[in-house]
Amino acid sequence: MAAHLFSYIAMRYFGWWKMQYLKKIKKAVLIESILLASLYSVFMAGALKNGRVKEQPQAVEVGSLEEKEYIKWVDFNVSYEALCEAYKWDVETYEEAERDHDTVHVNWIELLAYVGTKHGGEFPSGTVREIAKTAEKVKTKEATMAELTRDMEYYAYYLEAYEAILGGYVGEYEIQKETGEGTMEWEKCYGLKAFSPIAKGFEYSDYDDFGASRSYGYSRPHLGHDMMGQIGTPVIAVESGYVEAIGWNQYGGWRLGIRSFDGKRYYYYAHLRQNFPYCKELEEGSVVTAGQVIGYMGHTGYSKTENVNNIKVVHLHWGLQLIFDESQKEGNNEIWIDCYNLTRFLYKNRSETVKNEETKEWSRVYDMKDPAVEKYLKNK
């Protein structure tokens, strides 16, 4: 009897002790959770400034060479929708500012750089609305871009990177228009003066193939954008510039390399047509105007022997290389960007062409005067 009573008392005592122990553990866990929540709040309070999360560099990498700082790498992840929205605000506010001097002209590249900096170079859903809200603030003088970006450590780098990519795409120019009498006249315009690489009226198919594996010669990623079409499709100069490279390359076949006048962009057009790859007047050093026919689609390449069709699918490969320092032109420091969304964006502006049956050459129907060309030739 005494033994049973002792067991009962022991169980009650140790059970009570166990409950007290568990209560202490729960209390400790609760206190720890509160402390962690408090620390998180303090962290977020420090990270948030003026309603923005402090930017983290993801898409722009900065390096140096002999004490000279320059952008070492760029991932161009700007969405098609963001490009369109920023461009719309640029053009609309330019026209409004021409009529009303109280309206501020909003620069589309600054808008993209601002939003890109906030999101580490990414453009998730919601950034189109963010671009619109920011543009409205700048347009109505509620805030300046300098004020909005004052505390953004990496804004200057994103701005430089996006300027390097898009710097020659929007601006003033003159283009020919048909009059009611069937003649041509020059019209001054502001807007997109860069063109799709494929002439108007010529069909093509494409998809985002940047970075896909290539194996000819050696294993490497695809550093460009392929546009599949028909042999002889006129290839168009995306931007004004000068011919830096022309001729055969065993990887690209008959190819053209055109450099922008500011030196930041190198356009690479490859796999051009067998026997008749380029417009006949083109040579190294030739100046081309955006929208001009420069060559013809084919499937040459993958051969050390010139003028060989070793590419299975007829297509234009076009690539865009960024050059912040000449050491990046060739070798391990090259920067090539994904042109898929740029290609979609440039579809807004396709050059209309006509064929000369005698020479078999294609040429643009409506000529264009680009101030960048005039400035280059004047200072040459």
Coordinates of C-alpha atoms in Angstrom, one line a residue:
M1 CA 0.0 0.0 0.0
A2 CA 2.8 2.4 0.9
A3 CA 4.6 1.5 -2.3
H4 CA 1.6 2.3 -4.4
L5 CA 1.1 5.6 -2.6
F6 CA 4.8 6.5 -3.2
S7 CA 4.5 5.7 -6.9
Y8 CA 1.4 7.8 -7.2
I9 CA 3.0 10.8 -5.4
A10 CA 6.2 10.4 -7.6
M11 CA 4.2 10.4 -10.8
R12 CA 2.2 13.4 -9.8
Y13 CA 5.4 15.3 -8.8
F14 CA 7.4 14.4 -11.8
G15 CA 4.4 15.1 -14.1
W16 CA 4.0 18.5 -12.6
W17 CA 7.8 19.1 -13.0
K18 CA 7.6 18.0 -16.7
M19 CA 4.7 20.4 -17.3
Q20 CA 6.7 23.3 -15.8
Y21 CA 9.7 22.4 -17.9
L22 CA 7.6 22.4 -21.1
K23 CA 6.0 25.8 -20.1
K24 CA 9.5 27.2 -19.8
I25 CA 10.5 25.9 -23.2
K26 CA 7.4 27.5 -24.8
K27 CA 8.1 30.8 -23.1
A28 CA 11.7 30.7 -24.3
V29 CA 10.5 29.9 -27.9
L30 CA 8.0 32.8 -27.7
I31 CA 10.6 35.2 -26.5
E32 CA 13.1 34.1 -29.2
S33 CA 10.4 34.6 -31.9
I34 CA 9.6 38.1 -30.6
L35 CA 13.3 38.9 -30.7
L36 CA 13.7 37.6 -34.2
A37 CA 10.7 39.6 -35.4
S38 CA 12.1 42.7 -33.8
L39 CA 15.5 42.2 -35.5
Y40 CA 13.8 41.6 -38.8
S41 CA 11.8 44.9 -38.4
V42 CA 15.0 46.8 -37.6
F43 CA 16.7 45.2 -40.7
M44 CA 13.8 46.2 -43.0
A45 CA 13.6 49.7 -41.5
G46 CA 17.3 50.1 -42.4
A47 CA 16.8 48.6 -45.9
L48 CA 13.8 50.6 -46.7
K49 CA 14.4 54.3 -47.5
N50 CA 11.8 56.6 -49.1
G51 CA 9.6 53.6 -49.6
R52 CA 12.2 51.6 -51.6
V53 CA 14.1 48.5 -50.8
K54 CA 17.9 49.2 -51.1
E55 CA 18.9 47.9 -54.5
Q56 CA 21.2 44.9 -54.9
P57 CA 23.4 44.7 -58.0
Q58 CA 22.5 41.6 -60.0
A59 CA 22.6 42.5 -63.7
V60 CA 25.5 44.9 -63.8
E61 CA 29.1 44.0 -62.7
V62 CA 31.8 46.6 -62.5
G63 CA 35.5 45.8 -63.0
S64 CA 38.7 47.7 -63.5
L65 CA 41.7 47.7 -65.8
E66 CA 44.9 49.6 -64.9
E67 CA 43.0 51.7 -62.3
K68 CA 40.2 52.4 -64.9
E69 CA 36.8 51.4 -63.8
Y70 CA 34.3 50.1 -66.4
I71 CA 31.3 47.9 -66.6
K72 CA 32.4 44.3 -66.9
W73 CA 29.2 42.5 -67.4
V74 CA 25.5 43.3 -68.2
D75 CA 22.4 41.0 -68.1
F76 CA 19.8 42.8 -70.2
N77 CA 16.5 41.5 -68.7
V78 CA 14.2 44.4 -69.5
S79 CA 10.9 43.0 -70.6
Y80 CA 9.2 43.9 -73.8
E81 CA 6.3 45.4 -71.9
A82 CA 8.7 47.7 -69.9
L83 CA 10.4 48.8 -73.1
C84 CA 7.1 49.7 -74.7
E85 CA 5.8 51.6 -71.6
A86 CA 8.9 53.6 -71.1
Y87 CA 9.1 54.4 -74.8
K88 CA 5.5 55.6 -74.8
W89 CA 6.1 58.0 -72.0
D90 CA 9.3 59.4 -73.7
V91 CA 7.5 60.1 -76.9
E92 CA 4.3 61.5 -75.4
T93 CA 6.1 63.8 -73.0
Y94 CA 8.4 65.0 -75.7
E95 CA 5.4 66.1 -77.8
E96 CA 3.7 67.6 -74.7
A97 CA 6.8 69.5 -73.7
E98 CA 7.0 71.0 -77.2
R99 CA 3.5 72.4 -76.7
D100 CA 3.6 73.2 -73.0
H101 CA 6.9 74.2 -71.3
D102 CA 5.5 73.2 -67.9
T103 CA 5.6 69.6 -68.9
V104 CA 8.9 67.7 -68.3
H105 CA 10.2 65.4 -71.1
V106 CA 10.7 62.0 -69.5
N107 CA 13.7 60.0 -70.7
W108 CA 12.8 56.4 -71.3
I109 CA 16.3 55.1 -70.5
E110 CA 16.3 56.9 -67.2
L111 CA 12.9 55.3 -66.4
L112 CA 14.2 51.8 -67.2
A113 CA 17.4 52.4 -65.2
Y114 CA 15.5 53.6 -62.2
V115 CA 13.1 50.6 -62.1
G116 CA 16.0 48.2 -63.0
T117 CA 18.1 49.4 -60.1
K118 CA 15.2 49.0 -57.7
H119 CA 14.8 45.3 -58.7
G120 CA 18.4 44.3 -59.3
G121 CA 18.1 44.4 -63.1
E122 CA 14.9 42.3 -63.1
F123 CA 11.5 43.4 -64.4
P124 CA 8.8 41.4 -62.7
S125 CA 5.1 41.9 -63.1
G126 CA 4.0 45.3 -61.8
T127 CA 7.0 47.1 -63.1
V128 CA 5.0 48.6 -66.0
R129 CA 2.7 50.3 -63.5
E130 CA 5.8 51.4 -61.6
I131 CA 7.2 53.0 -64.8
A132 CA 3.9 54.8 -65.3
K133 CA 3.8 56.2 -61.8
T134 CA 7.4 57.3 -61.9
A135 CA 6.9 59.0 -65.3
E136 CA 3.9 60.8 -64.0
K137 CA 5.8 62.2 -61.0
V138 CA 8.7 63.4 -63.3
K139 CA 6.3 64.8 -65.9
T140 CA 4.3 66.9 -63.4
K141 CA 7.5 68.0 -61.5
E142 CA 6.4 66.2 -58.3
A143 CA 9.9 64.8 -58.2
T144 CA 13.0 64.9 -60.4
M145 CA 14.9 61.8 -61.5
A146 CA 17.9 63.1 -59.6
E147 CA 15.8 63.2 -56.4
L148 CA 14.3 59.7 -56.9
T149 CA 17.8 58.2 -57.5
R150 CA 19.8 60.1 -55.0
D151 CA 20.3 57.2 -52.6
M152 CA 20.6 54.5 -55.3
E153 CA 24.1 53.3 -55.1
Y154 CA 24.0 51.4 -58.4
Y155 CA 21.7 53.7 -60.5
A156 CA 24.7 55.3 -62.4
Y157 CA 25.8 51.8 -63.5
Y158 CA 22.4 50.7 -64.7
L159 CA 22.0 54.0 -66.5
E160 CA 25.3 53.7 -68.2
A161 CA 24.6 50.1 -69.2
Y162 CA 21.1 50.8 -70.6
E163 CA 22.4 53.9 -72.3
A164 CA 25.0 51.7 -74.0
I165 CA 22.3 49.3 -75.2
L166 CA 19.5 51.8 -76.2
G167 CA 21.4 55.1 -76.7
G168 CA 20.9 55.3 -80.4
Y169 CA 17.3 54.1 -80.6
V170 CA 15.2 57.1 -79.9
G171 CA 15.6 60.7 -81.0
E172 CA 15.0 63.3 -83.7
Y173 CA 15.2 62.4 -87.4
E174 CA 13.7 63.2 -90.8
I175 CA 12.0 60.6 -93.0
Q176 CA 10.5 60.7 -96.4
K177 CA 6.7 60.6 -96.7
E178 CA 4.5 60.4 -99.8
T179 CA 2.4 63.4 -100.7
G180 CA -1.1 63.2 -102.2
E181 CA 0.5 64.1 -105.6
G182 CA 2.7 61.0 -105.5
T183 CA 5.9 62.9 -104.7
M184 CA 8.2 62.6 -101.6
E185 CA 8.7 65.2 -98.9
W186 CA 10.7 65.2 -95.7
E187 CA 9.0 65.1 -92.4
K188 CA 10.7 65.9 -89.1
C189 CA 9.9 63.3 -86.4
Y190 CA 10.8 62.2 -82.9
G191 CA 10.6 58.6 -81.8
L192 CA 12.0 55.2 -82.6
K193 CA 14.7 55.6 -85.3
A194 CA 16.1 52.1 -84.9
F195 CA 14.7 49.3 -87.1
S196 CA 13.9 45.6 -87.1
P197 CA 16.7 43.5 -88.7
I198 CA 14.2 42.0 -91.1
A199 CA 12.5 44.2 -93.8
K200 CA 8.8 44.9 -93.7
G201 CA 6.6 42.3 -95.5
F202 CA 9.1 39.4 -95.0
E203 CA 7.9 36.8 -92.6
Y204 CA 10.2 35.1 -90.0
S205 CA 9.9 33.0 -86.9
D206 CA 12.0 33.2 -83.8
Y207 CA 12.2 32.4 -80.1
D208 CA 14.4 33.3 -77.2
D209 CA 17.5 31.1 -77.9
F210 CA 20.1 33.2 -76.2
G211 CA 22.6 31.0 -74.3
A212 CA 21.6 27.8 -76.0
S213 CA 24.4 25.3 -76.6
R214 CA 26.4 25.4 -79.8
S215 CA 29.0 22.6 -80.7
Y216 CA 30.6 23.5 -84.0
G217 CA 34.3 23.9 -83.5
Y218 CA 33.9 23.9 -79.7
S219 CA 31.2 23.9 -77.1
R220 CA 29.9 27.4 -76.5
P221 CA 26.7 29.3 -75.8
H222 CA 24.7 31.0 -78.5
L223 CA 25.4 34.7 -78.1
G224 CA 22.8 36.2 -80.4
H225 CA 19.3 35.9 -81.8
D226 CA 18.2 33.7 -84.7
M227 CA 15.4 34.8 -87.0
M228 CA 14.4 32.1 -89.4
G229 CA 13.1 33.0 -92.9
Q230 CA 13.6 32.7 -96.6
I231 CA 16.8 32.9 -98.6
G232 CA 17.3 36.5 -99.9
T233 CA 15.2 38.2 -97.3
P234 CA 16.6 41.8 -97.0
V235 CA 18.6 42.3 -93.8
I236 CA 18.3 45.8 -92.3
A237 CA 20.7 47.9 -90.3
V238 CA 19.2 48.2 -86.8
E239 CA 21.1 51.4 -86.1
S240 CA 23.2 53.9 -88.0
G241 CA 26.9 53.3 -87.8
Y242 CA 30.0 52.2 -89.9
V243 CA 31.1 48.9 -91.2
E244 CA 33.9 47.6 -89.0
A245 CA 34.0 44.0 -90.3
I246 CA 32.9 42.4 -93.6
G247 CA 33.8 39.1 -95.1
W248 CA 34.0 35.4 -94.2
N249 CA 34.1 33.9 -90.8
Q250 CA 34.0 30.1 -90.4
Y251 CA 31.4 30.3 -87.7
G252 CA 29.2 33.1 -89.1
G253 CA 29.8 32.5 -92.8
W254 CA 29.4 35.7 -94.7
R255 CA 28.9 38.3 -92.0
L256 CA 28.8 42.0 -91.3
G257 CA 30.0 43.9 -88.2
I258 CA 28.6 47.4 -87.8
R259 CA 29.8 49.7 -85.0
S260 CA 27.6 52.5 -83.6
F261 CA 29.1 56.0 -83.8
D262 CA 29.5 56.2 -80.0
G263 CA 31.5 53.0 -80.1
K264 CA 29.4 51.3 -77.5
R265 CA 27.5 48.8 -79.7
Y266 CA 28.7 46.3 -82.2
Y267 CA 26.1 44.7 -84.4
Y268 CA 26.8 41.3 -85.8
Y269 CA 24.8 40.0 -88.8
A270 CA 25.7 36.4 -89.8
H271 CA 25.0 33.5 -92.2
L272 CA 24.3 35.8 -95.1
R273 CA 23.4 34.6 -98.5
Q274 CA 25.7 32.5 -100.6
N275 CA 27.2 34.3 -103.7
F276 CA 25.3 37.5 -102.9
P277 CA 25.6 38.3 -99.2
Y278 CA 25.8 42.1 -99.1
C279 CA 24.7 45.2 -100.8
K280 CA 27.4 45.7 -103.4
E281 CA 28.6 49.1 -102.4
L282 CA 29.4 48.1 -98.8
E283 CA 33.0 47.8 -97.7
E284 CA 34.9 48.3 -94.5
G285 CA 34.5 51.9 -93.3
S286 CA 31.1 52.4 -95.2
V287 CA 28.6 54.5 -93.3
V288 CA 25.1 53.0 -93.1
T289 CA 21.9 54.6 -91.9
A290 CA 19.3 52.9 -89.7
G291 CA 16.7 51.2 -91.9
Q292 CA 19.1 50.7 -94.8
V293 CA 19.4 47.3 -96.6
I294 CA 22.8 45.9 -95.8
G295 CA 22.6 42.2 -96.9
Y296 CA 20.5 39.2 -97.5
M297 CA 19.5 36.2 -95.4
G298 CA 21.1 32.8 -96.1
H299 CA 22.7 29.8 -94.4
T300 CA 26.4 30.1 -94.9
G301 CA 29.0 29.2 -92.3
Y302 CA 30.4 26.4 -90.2
S303 CA 33.3 26.0 -92.7
K304 CA 36.8 27.3 -93.1
T305 CA 36.1 27.3 -96.9
E306 CA 34.4 30.5 -98.1
N307 CA 30.9 30.6 -99.5
V308 CA 29.8 27.2 -98.1
N309 CA 26.2 26.5 -96.9
N310 CA 26.8 24.3 -93.9
I311 CA 24.0 25.8 -91.7
K312 CA 20.9 23.6 -92.0
V313 CA 18.3 26.2 -91.4
V314 CA 18.1 29.5 -93.3
H315 CA 18.2 32.3 -90.8
L316 CA 19.7 35.6 -89.8
H317 CA 21.8 35.5 -86.7
W318 CA 22.1 39.0 -85.2
G319 CA 24.0 39.8 -82.1
L320 CA 24.6 42.9 -80.0
Q321 CA 27.9 43.3 -78.2
L322 CA 28.5 46.0 -75.7
I323 CA 31.9 47.7 -75.5
F324 CA 32.7 49.8 -72.5
D325 CA 36.5 49.3 -72.9
E326 CA 38.3 48.2 -76.1
S327 CA 39.7 45.3 -74.2
Q328 CA 36.2 43.8 -74.4
K329 CA 36.0 43.7 -78.2
E330 CA 37.5 40.3 -78.5
G331 CA 38.4 37.5 -76.1
N332 CA 37.2 36.5 -72.7
N333 CA 35.8 39.9 -71.7
E334 CA 33.2 40.1 -74.5
I335 CA 29.6 41.2 -73.4
W336 CA 26.8 39.9 -75.6
I337 CA 23.2 40.6 -74.6
D338 CA 19.9 38.8 -75.1
C339 CA 18.2 40.5 -78.1
Y340 CA 14.9 38.7 -78.0
N341 CA 12.9 41.4 -76.3
L342 CA 14.7 44.1 -78.3
T343 CA 13.7 42.2 -81.5
R344 CA 10.1 42.3 -80.4
F345 CA 10.3 45.9 -79.6
L346 CA 12.0 46.8 -82.9
Y347 CA 9.1 45.2 -84.8
K348 CA 7.3 48.5 -84.3
N349 CA 9.6 50.0 -87.0
R350 CA 10.2 47.8 -90.1
S351 CA 11.8 49.3 -93.2
E352 CA 9.8 49.0 -96.4
T353 CA 11.9 47.8 -99.3
V354 CA 11.7 47.5 -103.1
K355 CA 13.7 45.3 -105.5
N356 CA 15.6 46.6 -108.5
E357 CA 15.1 43.8 -111.1
E358 CA 18.1 44.8 -113.1
T359 CA 20.7 44.7 -110.3
K360 CA 18.7 42.3 -108.1
E361 CA 19.4 44.6 -105.2
W362 CA 16.8 45.7 -102.6
S363 CA 16.7 49.2 -101.2
R364 CA 14.6 51.1 -98.8
V365 CA 11.5 52.9 -100.1
Y366 CA 11.6 55.8 -97.7
D367 CA 14.9 57.4 -97.0
M368 CA 15.9 58.8 -93.6
K369 CA 18.1 61.5 -92.4
D370 CA 19.7 60.6 -89.1
P371 CA 21.5 63.5 -87.2
A372 CA 23.9 60.9 -85.9
V373 CA 25.1 60.2 -89.4
E374 CA 25.5 63.9 -90.3
K375 CA 27.4 64.5 -87.1
Y376 CA 29.8 61.6 -87.7
L377 CA 30.5 62.6 -91.3
K378 CA 31.1 66.2 -90.3
N379 CA 33.6 65.3 -87.7
K380 CA 35.2 62.4 -89.6

